[in-house]
XYZ file of C-alpha atoms in Angstrom:
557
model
C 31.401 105.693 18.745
C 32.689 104.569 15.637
C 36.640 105.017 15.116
C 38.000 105.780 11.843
C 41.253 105.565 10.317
C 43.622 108.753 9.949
C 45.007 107.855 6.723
C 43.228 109.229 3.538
C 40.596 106.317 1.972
C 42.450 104.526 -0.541
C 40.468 103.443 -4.211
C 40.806 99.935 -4.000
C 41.248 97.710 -7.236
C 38.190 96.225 -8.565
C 39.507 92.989 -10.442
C 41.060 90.259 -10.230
C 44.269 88.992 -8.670
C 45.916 88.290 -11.624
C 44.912 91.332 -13.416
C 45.899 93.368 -10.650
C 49.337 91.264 -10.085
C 49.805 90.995 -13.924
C 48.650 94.233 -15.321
C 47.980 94.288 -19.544
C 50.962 96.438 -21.171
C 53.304 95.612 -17.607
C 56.484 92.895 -18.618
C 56.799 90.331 -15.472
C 59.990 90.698 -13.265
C 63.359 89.085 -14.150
C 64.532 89.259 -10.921
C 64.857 86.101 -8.375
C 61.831 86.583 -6.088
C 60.918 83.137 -4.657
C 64.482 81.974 -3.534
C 65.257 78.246 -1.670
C 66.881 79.313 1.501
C 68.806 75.923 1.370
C 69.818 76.554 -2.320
C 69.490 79.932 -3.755
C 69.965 78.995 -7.280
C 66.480 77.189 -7.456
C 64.685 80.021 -7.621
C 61.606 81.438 -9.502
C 61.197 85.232 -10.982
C 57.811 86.706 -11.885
C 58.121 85.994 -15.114
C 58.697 82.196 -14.544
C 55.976 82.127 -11.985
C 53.282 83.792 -14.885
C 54.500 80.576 -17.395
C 53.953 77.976 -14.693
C 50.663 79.984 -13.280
C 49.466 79.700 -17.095
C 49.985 76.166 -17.391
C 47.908 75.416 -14.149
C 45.196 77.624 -14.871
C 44.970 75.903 -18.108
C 45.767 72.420 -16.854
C 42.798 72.725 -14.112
C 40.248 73.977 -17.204
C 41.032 70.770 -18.925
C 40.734 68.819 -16.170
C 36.840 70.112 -16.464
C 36.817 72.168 -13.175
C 34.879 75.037 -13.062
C 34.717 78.527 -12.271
C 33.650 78.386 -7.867
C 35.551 74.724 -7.756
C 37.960 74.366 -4.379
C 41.367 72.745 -5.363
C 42.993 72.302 -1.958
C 46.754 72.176 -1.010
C 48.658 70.222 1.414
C 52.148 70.819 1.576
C 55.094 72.166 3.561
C 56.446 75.551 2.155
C 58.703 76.195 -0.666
C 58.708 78.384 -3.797
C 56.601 76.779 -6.116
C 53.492 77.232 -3.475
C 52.498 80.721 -5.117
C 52.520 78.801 -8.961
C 49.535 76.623 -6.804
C 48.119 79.478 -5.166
C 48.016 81.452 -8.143
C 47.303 79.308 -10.832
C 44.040 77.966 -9.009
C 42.667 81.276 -8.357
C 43.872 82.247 -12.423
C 41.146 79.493 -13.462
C 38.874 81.093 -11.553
C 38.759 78.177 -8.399
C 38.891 78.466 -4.781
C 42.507 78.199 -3.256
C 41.803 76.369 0.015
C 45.682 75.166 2.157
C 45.630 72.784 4.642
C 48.129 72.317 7.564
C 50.486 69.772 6.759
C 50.070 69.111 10.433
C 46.801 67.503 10.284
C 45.602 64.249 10.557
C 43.535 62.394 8.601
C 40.218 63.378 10.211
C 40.899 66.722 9.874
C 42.115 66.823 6.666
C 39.022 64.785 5.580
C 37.131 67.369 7.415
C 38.817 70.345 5.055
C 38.395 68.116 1.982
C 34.451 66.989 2.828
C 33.536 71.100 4.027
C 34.897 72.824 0.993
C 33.824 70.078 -1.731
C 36.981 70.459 -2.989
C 37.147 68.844 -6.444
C 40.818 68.400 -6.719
C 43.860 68.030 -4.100
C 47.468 69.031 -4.776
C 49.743 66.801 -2.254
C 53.634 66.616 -1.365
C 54.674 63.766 -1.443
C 55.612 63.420 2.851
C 51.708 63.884 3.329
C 50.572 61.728 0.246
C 49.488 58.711 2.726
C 47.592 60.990 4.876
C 45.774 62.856 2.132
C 44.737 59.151 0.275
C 43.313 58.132 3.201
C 41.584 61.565 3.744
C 40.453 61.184 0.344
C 39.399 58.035 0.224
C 36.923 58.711 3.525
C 35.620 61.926 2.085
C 34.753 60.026 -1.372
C 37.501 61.845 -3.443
C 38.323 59.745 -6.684
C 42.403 59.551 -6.267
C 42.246 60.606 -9.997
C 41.733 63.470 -8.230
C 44.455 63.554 -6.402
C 47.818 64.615 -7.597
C 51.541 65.008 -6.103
C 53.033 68.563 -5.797
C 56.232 69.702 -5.192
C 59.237 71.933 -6.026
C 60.833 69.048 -7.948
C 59.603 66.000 -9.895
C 58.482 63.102 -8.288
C 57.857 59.881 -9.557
C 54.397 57.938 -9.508
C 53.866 56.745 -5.991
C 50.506 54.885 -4.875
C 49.535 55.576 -8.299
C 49.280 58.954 -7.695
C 51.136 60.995 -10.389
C 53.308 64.074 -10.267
C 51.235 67.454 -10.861
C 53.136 67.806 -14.033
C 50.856 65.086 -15.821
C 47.849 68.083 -15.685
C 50.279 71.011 -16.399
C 49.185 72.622 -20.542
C 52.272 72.521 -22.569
C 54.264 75.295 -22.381
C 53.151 76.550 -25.822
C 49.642 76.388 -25.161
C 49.572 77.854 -22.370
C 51.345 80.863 -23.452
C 48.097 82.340 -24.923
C 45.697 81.440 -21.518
C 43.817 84.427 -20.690
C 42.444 83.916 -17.179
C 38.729 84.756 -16.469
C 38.219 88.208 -16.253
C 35.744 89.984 -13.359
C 33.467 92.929 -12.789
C 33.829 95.256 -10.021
C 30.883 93.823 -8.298
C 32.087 89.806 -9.441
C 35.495 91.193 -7.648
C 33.977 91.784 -4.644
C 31.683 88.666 -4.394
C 33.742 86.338 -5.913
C 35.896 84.080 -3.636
C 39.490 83.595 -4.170
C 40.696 81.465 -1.254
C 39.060 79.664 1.915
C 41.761 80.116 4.699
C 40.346 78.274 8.223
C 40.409 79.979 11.036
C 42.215 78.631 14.403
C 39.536 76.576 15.621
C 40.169 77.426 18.993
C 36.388 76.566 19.066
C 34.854 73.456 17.228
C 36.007 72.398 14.335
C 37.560 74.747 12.148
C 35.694 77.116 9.994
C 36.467 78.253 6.393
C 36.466 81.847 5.793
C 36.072 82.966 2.357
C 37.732 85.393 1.470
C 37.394 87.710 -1.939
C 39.620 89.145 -4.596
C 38.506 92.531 -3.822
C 39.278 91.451 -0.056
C 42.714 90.393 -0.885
C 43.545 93.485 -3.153
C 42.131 95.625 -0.161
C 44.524 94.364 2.176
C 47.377 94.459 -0.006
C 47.329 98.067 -0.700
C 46.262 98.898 3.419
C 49.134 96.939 3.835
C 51.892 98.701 1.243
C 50.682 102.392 2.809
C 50.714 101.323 6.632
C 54.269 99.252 5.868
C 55.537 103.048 4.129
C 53.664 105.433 5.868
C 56.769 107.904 6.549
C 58.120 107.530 3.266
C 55.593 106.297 0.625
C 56.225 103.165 -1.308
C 57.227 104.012 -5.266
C 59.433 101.551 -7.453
C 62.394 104.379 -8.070
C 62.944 105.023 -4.454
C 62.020 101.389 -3.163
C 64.477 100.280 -0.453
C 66.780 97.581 -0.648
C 64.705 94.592 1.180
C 65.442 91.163 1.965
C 63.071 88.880 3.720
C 62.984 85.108 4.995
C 59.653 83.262 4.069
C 59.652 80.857 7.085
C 55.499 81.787 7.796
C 53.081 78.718 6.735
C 51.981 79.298 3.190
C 48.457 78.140 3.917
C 48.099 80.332 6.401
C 46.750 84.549 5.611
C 50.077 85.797 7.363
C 52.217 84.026 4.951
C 50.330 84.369 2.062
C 50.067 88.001 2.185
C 53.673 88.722 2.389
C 55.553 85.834 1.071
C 53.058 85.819 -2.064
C 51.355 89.139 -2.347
C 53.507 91.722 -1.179
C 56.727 89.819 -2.445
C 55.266 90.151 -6.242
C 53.898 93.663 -5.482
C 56.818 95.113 -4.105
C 59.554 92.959 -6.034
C 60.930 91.901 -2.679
C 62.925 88.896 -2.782
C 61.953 86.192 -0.020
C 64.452 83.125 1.093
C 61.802 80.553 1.482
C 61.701 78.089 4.478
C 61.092 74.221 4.114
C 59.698 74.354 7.732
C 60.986 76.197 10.546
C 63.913 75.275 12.755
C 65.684 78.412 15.272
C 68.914 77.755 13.908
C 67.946 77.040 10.245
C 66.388 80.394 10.477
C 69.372 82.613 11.810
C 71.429 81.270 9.471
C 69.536 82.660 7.001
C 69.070 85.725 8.357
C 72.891 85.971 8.781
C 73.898 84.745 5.040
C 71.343 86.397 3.256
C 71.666 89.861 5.242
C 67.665 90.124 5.685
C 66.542 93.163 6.098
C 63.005 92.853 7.503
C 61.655 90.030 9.218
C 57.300 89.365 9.934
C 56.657 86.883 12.981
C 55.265 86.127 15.467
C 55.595 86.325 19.413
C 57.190 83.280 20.125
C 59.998 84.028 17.723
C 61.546 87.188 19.630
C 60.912 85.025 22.798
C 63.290 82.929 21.259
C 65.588 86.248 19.951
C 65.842 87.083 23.508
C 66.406 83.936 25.801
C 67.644 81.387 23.354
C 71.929 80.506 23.413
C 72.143 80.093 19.759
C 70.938 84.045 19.384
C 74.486 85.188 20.139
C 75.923 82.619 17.548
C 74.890 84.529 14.382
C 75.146 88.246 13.044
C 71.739 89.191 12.165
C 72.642 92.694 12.527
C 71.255 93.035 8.922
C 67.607 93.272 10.258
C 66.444 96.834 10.438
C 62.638 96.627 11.289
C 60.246 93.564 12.676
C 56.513 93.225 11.986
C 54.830 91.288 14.727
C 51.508 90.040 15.016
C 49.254 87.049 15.373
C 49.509 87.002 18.881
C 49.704 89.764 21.896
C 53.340 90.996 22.270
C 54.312 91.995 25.452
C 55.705 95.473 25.871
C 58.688 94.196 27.833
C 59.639 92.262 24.969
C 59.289 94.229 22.337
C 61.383 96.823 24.358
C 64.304 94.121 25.057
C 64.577 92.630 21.751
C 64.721 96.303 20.505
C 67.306 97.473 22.741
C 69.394 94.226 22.459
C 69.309 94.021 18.757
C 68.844 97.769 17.647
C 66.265 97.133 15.549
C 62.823 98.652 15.224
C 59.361 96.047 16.504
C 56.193 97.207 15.584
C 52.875 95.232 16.021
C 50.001 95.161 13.845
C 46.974 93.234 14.048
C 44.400 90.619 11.923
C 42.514 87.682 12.092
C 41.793 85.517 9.194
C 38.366 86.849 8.954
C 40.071 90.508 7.948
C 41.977 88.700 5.123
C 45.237 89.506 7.397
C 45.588 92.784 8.806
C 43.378 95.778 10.111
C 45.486 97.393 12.602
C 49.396 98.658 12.149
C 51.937 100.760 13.934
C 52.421 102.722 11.148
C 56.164 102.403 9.352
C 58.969 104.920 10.471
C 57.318 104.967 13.773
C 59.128 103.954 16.728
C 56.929 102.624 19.196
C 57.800 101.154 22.673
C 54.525 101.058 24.574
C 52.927 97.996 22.773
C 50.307 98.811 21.075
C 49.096 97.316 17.844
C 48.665 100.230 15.892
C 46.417 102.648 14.137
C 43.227 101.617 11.958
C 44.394 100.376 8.453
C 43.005 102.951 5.504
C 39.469 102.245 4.877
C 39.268 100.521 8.362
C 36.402 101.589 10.807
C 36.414 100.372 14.610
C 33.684 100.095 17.292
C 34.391 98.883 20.798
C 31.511 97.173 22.780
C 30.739 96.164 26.261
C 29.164 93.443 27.653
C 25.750 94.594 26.941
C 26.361 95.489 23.439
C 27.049 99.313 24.142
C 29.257 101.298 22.806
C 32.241 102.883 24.927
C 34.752 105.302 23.895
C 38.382 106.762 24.279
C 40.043 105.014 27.004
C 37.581 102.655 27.966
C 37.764 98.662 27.158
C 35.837 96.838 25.106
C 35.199 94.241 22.475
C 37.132 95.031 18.927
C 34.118 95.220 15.823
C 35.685 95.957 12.397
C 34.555 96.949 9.439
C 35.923 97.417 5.716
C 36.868 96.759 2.286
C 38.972 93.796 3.500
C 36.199 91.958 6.191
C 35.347 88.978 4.616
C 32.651 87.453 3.177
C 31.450 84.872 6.051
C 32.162 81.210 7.081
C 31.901 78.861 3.788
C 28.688 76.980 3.941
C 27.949 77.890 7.544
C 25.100 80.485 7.921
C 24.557 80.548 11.550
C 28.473 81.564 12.332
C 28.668 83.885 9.726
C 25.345 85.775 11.569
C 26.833 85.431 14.083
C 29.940 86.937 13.235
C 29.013 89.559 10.867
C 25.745 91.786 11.232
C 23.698 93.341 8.738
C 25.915 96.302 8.623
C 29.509 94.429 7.938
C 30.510 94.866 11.413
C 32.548 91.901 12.183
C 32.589 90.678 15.911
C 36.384 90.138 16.313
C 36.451 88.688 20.332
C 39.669 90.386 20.902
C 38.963 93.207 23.665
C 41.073 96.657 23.054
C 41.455 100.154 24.170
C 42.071 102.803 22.377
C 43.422 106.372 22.534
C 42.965 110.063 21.514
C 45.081 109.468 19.334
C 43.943 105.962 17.948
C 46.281 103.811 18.855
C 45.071 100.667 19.661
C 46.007 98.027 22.172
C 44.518 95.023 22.607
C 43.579 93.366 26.540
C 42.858 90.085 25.254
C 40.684 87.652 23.576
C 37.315 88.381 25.415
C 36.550 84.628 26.227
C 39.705 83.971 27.549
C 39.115 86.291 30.068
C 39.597 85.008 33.642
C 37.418 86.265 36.142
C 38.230 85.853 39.904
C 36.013 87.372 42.177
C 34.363 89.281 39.645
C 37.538 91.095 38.967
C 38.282 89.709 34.996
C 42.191 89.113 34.433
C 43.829 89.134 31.207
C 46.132 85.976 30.333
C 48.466 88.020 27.830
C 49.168 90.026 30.820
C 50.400 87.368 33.864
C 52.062 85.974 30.264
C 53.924 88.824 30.057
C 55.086 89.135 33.177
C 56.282 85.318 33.487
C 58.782 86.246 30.313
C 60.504 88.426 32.290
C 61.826 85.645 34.235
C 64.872 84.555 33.459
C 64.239 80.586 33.856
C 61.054 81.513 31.906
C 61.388 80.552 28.331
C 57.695 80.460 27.578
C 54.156 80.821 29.274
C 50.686 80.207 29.121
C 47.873 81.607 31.392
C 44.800 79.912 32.186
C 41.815 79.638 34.328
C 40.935 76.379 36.729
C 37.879 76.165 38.521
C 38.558 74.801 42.181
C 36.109 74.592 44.915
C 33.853 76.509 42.398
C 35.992 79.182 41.819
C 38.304 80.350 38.886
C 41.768 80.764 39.625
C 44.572 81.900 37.231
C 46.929 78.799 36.331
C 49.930 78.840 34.359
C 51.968 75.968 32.170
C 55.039 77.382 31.963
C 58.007 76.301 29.830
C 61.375 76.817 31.683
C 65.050 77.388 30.100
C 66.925 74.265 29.545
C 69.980 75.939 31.712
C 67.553 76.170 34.672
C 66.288 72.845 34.605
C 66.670 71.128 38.116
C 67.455 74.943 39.414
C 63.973 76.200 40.217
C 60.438 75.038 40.908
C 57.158 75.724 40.056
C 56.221 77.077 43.709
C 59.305 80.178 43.353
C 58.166 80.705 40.516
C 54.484 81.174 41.741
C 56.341 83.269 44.844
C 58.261 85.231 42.832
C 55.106 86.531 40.571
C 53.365 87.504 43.673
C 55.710 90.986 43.940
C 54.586 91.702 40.582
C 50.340 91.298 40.090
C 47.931 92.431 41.791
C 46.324 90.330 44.367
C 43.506 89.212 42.251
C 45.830 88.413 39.618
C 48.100 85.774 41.587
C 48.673 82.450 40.404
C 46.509 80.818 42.789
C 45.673 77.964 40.268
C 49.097 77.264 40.591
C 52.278 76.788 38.081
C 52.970 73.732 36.232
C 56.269 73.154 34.224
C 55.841 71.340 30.641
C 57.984 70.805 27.843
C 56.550 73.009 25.556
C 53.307 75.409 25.047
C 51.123 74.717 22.344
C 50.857 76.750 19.735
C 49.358 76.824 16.112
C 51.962 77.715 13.134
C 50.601 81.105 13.277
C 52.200 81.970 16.993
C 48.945 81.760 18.391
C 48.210 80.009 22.145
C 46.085 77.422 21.795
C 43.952 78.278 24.308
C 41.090 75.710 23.745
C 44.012 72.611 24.656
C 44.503 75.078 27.590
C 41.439 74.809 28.950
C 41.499 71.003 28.506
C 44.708 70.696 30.782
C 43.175 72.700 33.018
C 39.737 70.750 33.039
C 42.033 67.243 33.558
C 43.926 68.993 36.299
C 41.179 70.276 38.133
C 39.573 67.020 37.943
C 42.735 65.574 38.785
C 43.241 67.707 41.910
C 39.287 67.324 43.014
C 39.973 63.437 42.899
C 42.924 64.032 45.104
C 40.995 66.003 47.911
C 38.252 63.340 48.054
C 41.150 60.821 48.412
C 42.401 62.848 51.391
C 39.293 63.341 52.766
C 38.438 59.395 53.093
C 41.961 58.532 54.755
């Protein structure tokens, strides 16, 4: 059964980005668009952004790169990120981001997978990225420092100003134009995926991909009142989202140029950084992730700020919980609405459509264009009601893993059905809702058990501040384990075995937290909001290891 979307198909552009963002006979923005949350008067219009996008473009051209080169960015957030993003793609290169996070083996492993030919680097990561160069045979000429402000030589590394095209010169760059068909095969940017499993993978994604996305996006965002510049709302948002990350991007970049939304951009994210911003710049509509309304909810500093301002939430990257989204809405009398992506859909393929208020959890309704099957274990199909692994297919499915053949067969068939390993269920009326990621599945006497699910119901403890679910093999067999994170105010006030007690009124049998409850400091996630469930499974290998050692111990005395 294949399920379709109920919007009308849209016509989706068939150019490039910058045509499309920058359309022939259309005058560029005056308005502040990319704002520093810290200090609103460094800011950068549309019009400012095309000059400095020009000079790039050109600046990369001269530099002898050519049309398919990767230039690849490492650098914290802040509002001259789209001039990179953009002005790469405008020469007709591959926009690749890296997580400032990484180390220098994985940033070497970025730099040696996409070829790239050229690296832009802030200056806190410039160590890291030399010595990433330097092992992946980069020439440091190469290698340039990039920032929202000048910086001086360092390491002999200059400022990314010594490649910019005067101002003048550049005012005539026309970037490279494409055909429909050159729009839909031609890559604009490799964003890698989590890596929850090996190394990460780049996905490439195209400019007809990210046009797709952007316009699914603009109808599902204003589906009770359609979007049109004389009636556009009066919107606010905080950029606070990685910008090498497809989440970010789409909104902070895309949809803040497409929609002349102004966005207070983020250095990096701190709680109370971030209400403070919501508070003095009266933001109007936030996008995050899960672990941000766990923080709404349970953190002190919540009640310190007014961010009454905030009419609607998009959340996504991660399962939301239905309790949460219900609290959070209640408590803050705002409207939470989920949607749902992976990197491999450019962003987004699933949203609870705009205007409607939904309390139940679900992630939403097929984006336009969009067409779902759901799968079983043996590859069959299985309709309304029944679970089963999410494939997607449409104009915004990208074009497979960068120079990796077998993943992207394995991935995507010969059909562009992409194999998305989240399991969901859907209803009559196609709302979707998502059971969890199919191999995290934990399986206790045959019976499978969802993580997102015990995770869920461990948040509505109140020493809980944050969970993770699990399973550990013991004796054989797999038992559902979870690191929990508890509220600083409970510290020294509960233990890990209540807790374990107290979940046993509220799961089914099979479903009890056998494995057993550990308290840690913190659950890992990636900048995206997402579990990482791969370091999951390592704590639970070490512990079950540890605990096996243990019984043998016992056993000898």
């Amino acid at each position: 059964m294949i399920f379709t979307s109920p919007f009308p198909p849209l016509d989706i552009p068939s150019t490039n980005v910058l045509s499309y963002l920058f359309p022939d006979g259309q005058e560029p923005s005056d308005e502040p668009t990319w704002i520093d949350s810290e200090d609103p008067s460094h800011h950068l219009t549309p019009r400012q952004l095309l000059g400095w996008v020009r000079r790039l473009a050109f600046g990369l051209e001269r530099l002898g790169l050519q049309r398919g080169d990767v230039v690849l960015l490492c650098t914290p957030n802040h509002i001259f990120v789209p001039v990179a993003y953009l002005g790469i793609v405008g020469a007709g290169c591959i926009f690749s981001g890296a997580n400032p996070a990484y180390t220098v083996s994985e940033l070497r492993h970025q730099m040696e997978n996409t070829a790239a030919k050229l690296v832009l680097s802030h200056p806190s990561k410039l160590a890291d990225v030399l010595a990433a160069a330097d092992a992946a045979g980069l020439p440091r000429n190469r290698v340039f420092q990039f920032s929202d402000t000048h910086c001086l030589a360092s390491k002999g590394i200059p400022d990314w100003a010594a490649m910019l095209a005067p101002p003048d010169e550049a005012a005539s760059y026309r970037w490279p134009t494409l055909s429909p068909r050159e729009a839909a095969e031609t890559i604009a940017t490799i964003n890698y995926s989590s890596g929850t499993t090996g190394l990460p993978k780049g996905v490439c994604v195209s400019h007809r991909n990210l046009l797709a996305n952007v316009e699914q996006t603009v109808v599902m965002r204003y589906a009770e009142r359609p979007f049109a510049f004389e009636n556009r709302p009066a919107e606010r948002w905080v950029g606070f989202l990685p910008l090498y990350h497809a989440y970010g991007q789409l909104y902070t970049m895309f949809m803040a140029i497409r929609l002349r939304v102004p966005v207070y951009v983020m250095r990096e994210f701190r709680y109370e950084d971030f209400l403070a911003a919501v508070a003095r710049y009266r933001i109007t509509s936030l996008q995050v992730a899960p672990p941000i309304l766990v923080m709404l909810a349970k953190r002190p500093e919540t009640a310190r700020y007014d961010i009454s301002s905030v009419r609607d939430v998009l959340c996504g990257a991660a399962p939301l919980s239905r309790d949460l989204q219900n609290e959070c809405q209640r408590r803050f009398n705002l409207q939470i609405n989920q949607g749902w992506g992976m990197t491999e859909v450019t962003c987004g393929a699933l949203h609870v459509p705009g205007g409607v208020r939904d309390d139940t959890g679900s992630v939403g309704q097929l984006d336009p264009n969009c067409e779902c099957r759901l799968i079983d274990d043996d590859g069959r199909d299985v309709g309304i009601g029944s679970p089963g692994e999410m494939l997607v297919r449409g104009p915004n499915v990208c074009l497979g893993y960068w120079r990796n053949e077998a993943a992207t067969r394995e991935a995507l068939d010969a059909d562009g059905w992409l194999r998305t390993g989240d399991v969901a269920v859907c209803d009559d009326r196609g709302y979707f809702w998502i059971v969890d990621r199919k191999k995290e599945l934990i399986k206790v006497n045959a019976l499978q058990v969802a993580p997102a699910e015990l995770e869920a119901a461990l948040l509505e403890n109140e020493h809980v501040a944050d969970a993770a679910a699990v399973g550990i093999t013991l004796n054989g067999e797999e038992k559902p384990r979870a690191y929990v994170a508890i509220q600083d105010a409970s510290r020294g006030r509960v233990t890990p075995e209540e807790i374990q007690r107290w979940m046993e009124t509220r799961v089914a049998k099979h479903k009890r937290l056998t494995g057993g409850v550990v308290f840690v400091d913190e659950v890992p996630k990636l900048a995206s909001g997402k579990i990482q469930r791969k370091v999951m499974r390592e704590w639970a290998k070490r512990d079950a290891e540890a605990l096996g050692s243990e019984r043998v111990e016992r056993a000898r005395l």
